[in-house]
Amino acid sequence: MNQRALSVLLAGAAVASACTIPTEPLSSNISYPFRAQVQNASRPEVHNQYMNLFQAGGGDQHLFIGPVGVPTYDLTLVDGVINHVPHGVRAVVGGEFSEIDHTTKLFMTGRGDPRAIFQPTYACNPDTDELQIELRFVTWQNQPAGGWICVRHAFDGSHEFRYYPPGNELTDPNRECIKVTLVVIPTTELPPQSSGTTLSTSTIPATSSSTGTATSTPTTSPSAYTDLTALGFRFLGCAPEERWANDGAFRTLSGASQSTDTNTNEGCAAFCTARGFRYAGTEWSRECWCGDSVAATRYPATTLASLEKCNYKCTGDQGQYCGGDSWLTLYERCEVGEACENVVFT
Ligand SMILES: *[C@@H]1O[C@H](CO)[C@@H](O)[C@H](O)[C@H]1NC(C)=O
Ligand SMILES: *[C@@H]1O[C@H](CO)[C@@H](O)[C@H](O)[C@H]1NC(C)=O
């Protein structure tokens, strides 16, 4: 064993013998407001960061380590489930299953998805040795007990929260999901709200009050959508996948697809055209989907507000949005000889 490994081991041993763990069990309810801190002392990029909430479609809140999302100081625990009462949401597991590492999304919703159950447990802080309360992951739905919460790289330098099942040893070589401990940080005082942010609103990067490509905001947010009319594609809007439509279990665009680190809207349009498809849609930053038709129930709205759902930057171009979480940035190939114009959003 090398010296560094030994000293790490000794440091760990010293910590473990220090703080005194009370023997009485903790209730599965925490009624005081708290922040959820993430710890993994060997991963400085996530260690001691906090869980943020990020407004998503259908009233859901996604969970991120910043800079994405809104710092959240008023979480509570009800029967082992993390709640955010002001938004009427609680933490659930499910969706976006990854074939590569078998992880699943952890997010917050008011709907009936299977809840993530945690047990508050005393432990010693790895940095300070002080007593802390950790939220140990117990189970969800009818799954075997165990597993843990992990975080993996998402857009804009953020990390998203996921569930890693017990007995699993798979890792995604391109997007490792880092195992983390969730820690309860009681918030007796709410932070000052003079900075322009409030606790109850989201920080959706989409430029909802502007249209087309003529936007330039003080931040580096892309335009609400990317104009591809010069390339022969009209932008139709931000179209829902099954999760937001409740009309059956089918993909909005069911033809060819690919998932790449170089995804852009023009690249996707070219990919679909080369395969003979009329519609092309980008999603989840990295995905490109093609189809010959779009069901009426999946057709995008024409409001500016509807474009906010497609707020994930493309893996291949941070200056464009490539869909969102189960939302497609949707284009249609223009016919030869007809005017090629984007849908007008109001
Ligand atoms: C936790 O709170 C819920 C809702 O107030 C209540 O129904 C439940 O009995 C409580 N559980 C415990 C263990 O105190
Ligand atoms: C930190 O993350 C790595 C990678 O997931 C994991 O192997 C390790 O056990 C984690 N450490 C702690 C203390 O959770």
PDB file of N, CA and C and ligand atoms in Angstrom, residues 27-29 78-79, ligand 1:
ATOM      1  N   SER A  27     -36.518   9.669  14.257  1.00  0.00           N
ATOM      2  CA  SER A  27     -37.839   9.546  13.630  1.00  0.00           C
ATOM      3  C   SER A  27     -37.713   9.653  12.112  1.00  0.00           C
ATOM      4  N   SER A  28     -38.636   9.061  11.416  1.00  0.00           N
ATOM      5  CA  SER A  28     -38.651   9.193   9.955  1.00  0.00           C
ATOM      6  C   SER A  28     -39.347  10.482   9.517  1.00  0.00           C
ATOM      7  N   ASN A  29     -39.707  11.306  10.487  1.00  0.00           N
ATOM      8  CA  ASN A  29     -40.249  12.646  10.185  1.00  0.00           C
ATOM      9  C   ASN A  29     -39.258  13.705  10.642  1.00  0.00           C
ATOM     10  N   VAL A  78     -41.253  13.504   5.556  1.00  0.00           N
ATOM     11  CA  VAL A  78     -42.524  12.940   6.029  1.00  0.00           C
ATOM     12  C   VAL A  78     -42.492  11.448   5.753  1.00  0.00           C
ATOM     13  N   ASP A  79     -42.507  10.661   6.829  1.00  0.00           N
ATOM     14  CA  ASP A  79     -42.426   9.198   6.693  1.00  0.00           C
ATOM     15  C   ASP A  79     -41.272   8.786   5.779  1.00  0.00           C
TER      16      ASP A  79
HETATM   17  C1  LIG B   1     -45.000  11.495  10.285  1.00  0.00           C
HETATM   18  O1  LIG B   1     -45.879  12.540   9.888  1.00  0.00           O
HETATM   19  C2  LIG B   1     -47.040  12.030   9.231  1.00  0.00           C
HETATM   20  C3  LIG B   1     -47.794  13.248   8.687  1.00  0.00           C
HETATM   21  O2  LIG B   1     -47.895  14.263   9.646  1.00  0.00           O
HETATM   22  C4  LIG B   1     -47.849  11.214  10.212  1.00  0.00           C
HETATM   23  O3  LIG B   1     -48.997  10.699   9.582  1.00  0.00           O
HETATM   24  C5  LIG B   1     -46.981  10.053  10.687  1.00  0.00           C
HETATM   25  O4  LIG B   1     -47.666   9.314  11.681  1.00  0.00           O
HETATM   26  C6  LIG B   1     -45.658  10.556  11.253  1.00  0.00           C
HETATM   27  N1  LIG B   1     -44.794   9.403  11.502  1.00  0.00           N
HETATM   28  C7  LIG B   1     -44.036   9.312  12.592  1.00  0.00           C
HETATM   29  C8  LIG B   1     -43.176   8.090  12.672  1.00  0.00           C
HETATM   30  O5  LIG B   1     -44.046  10.135  13.485  1.00  0.00           O
END
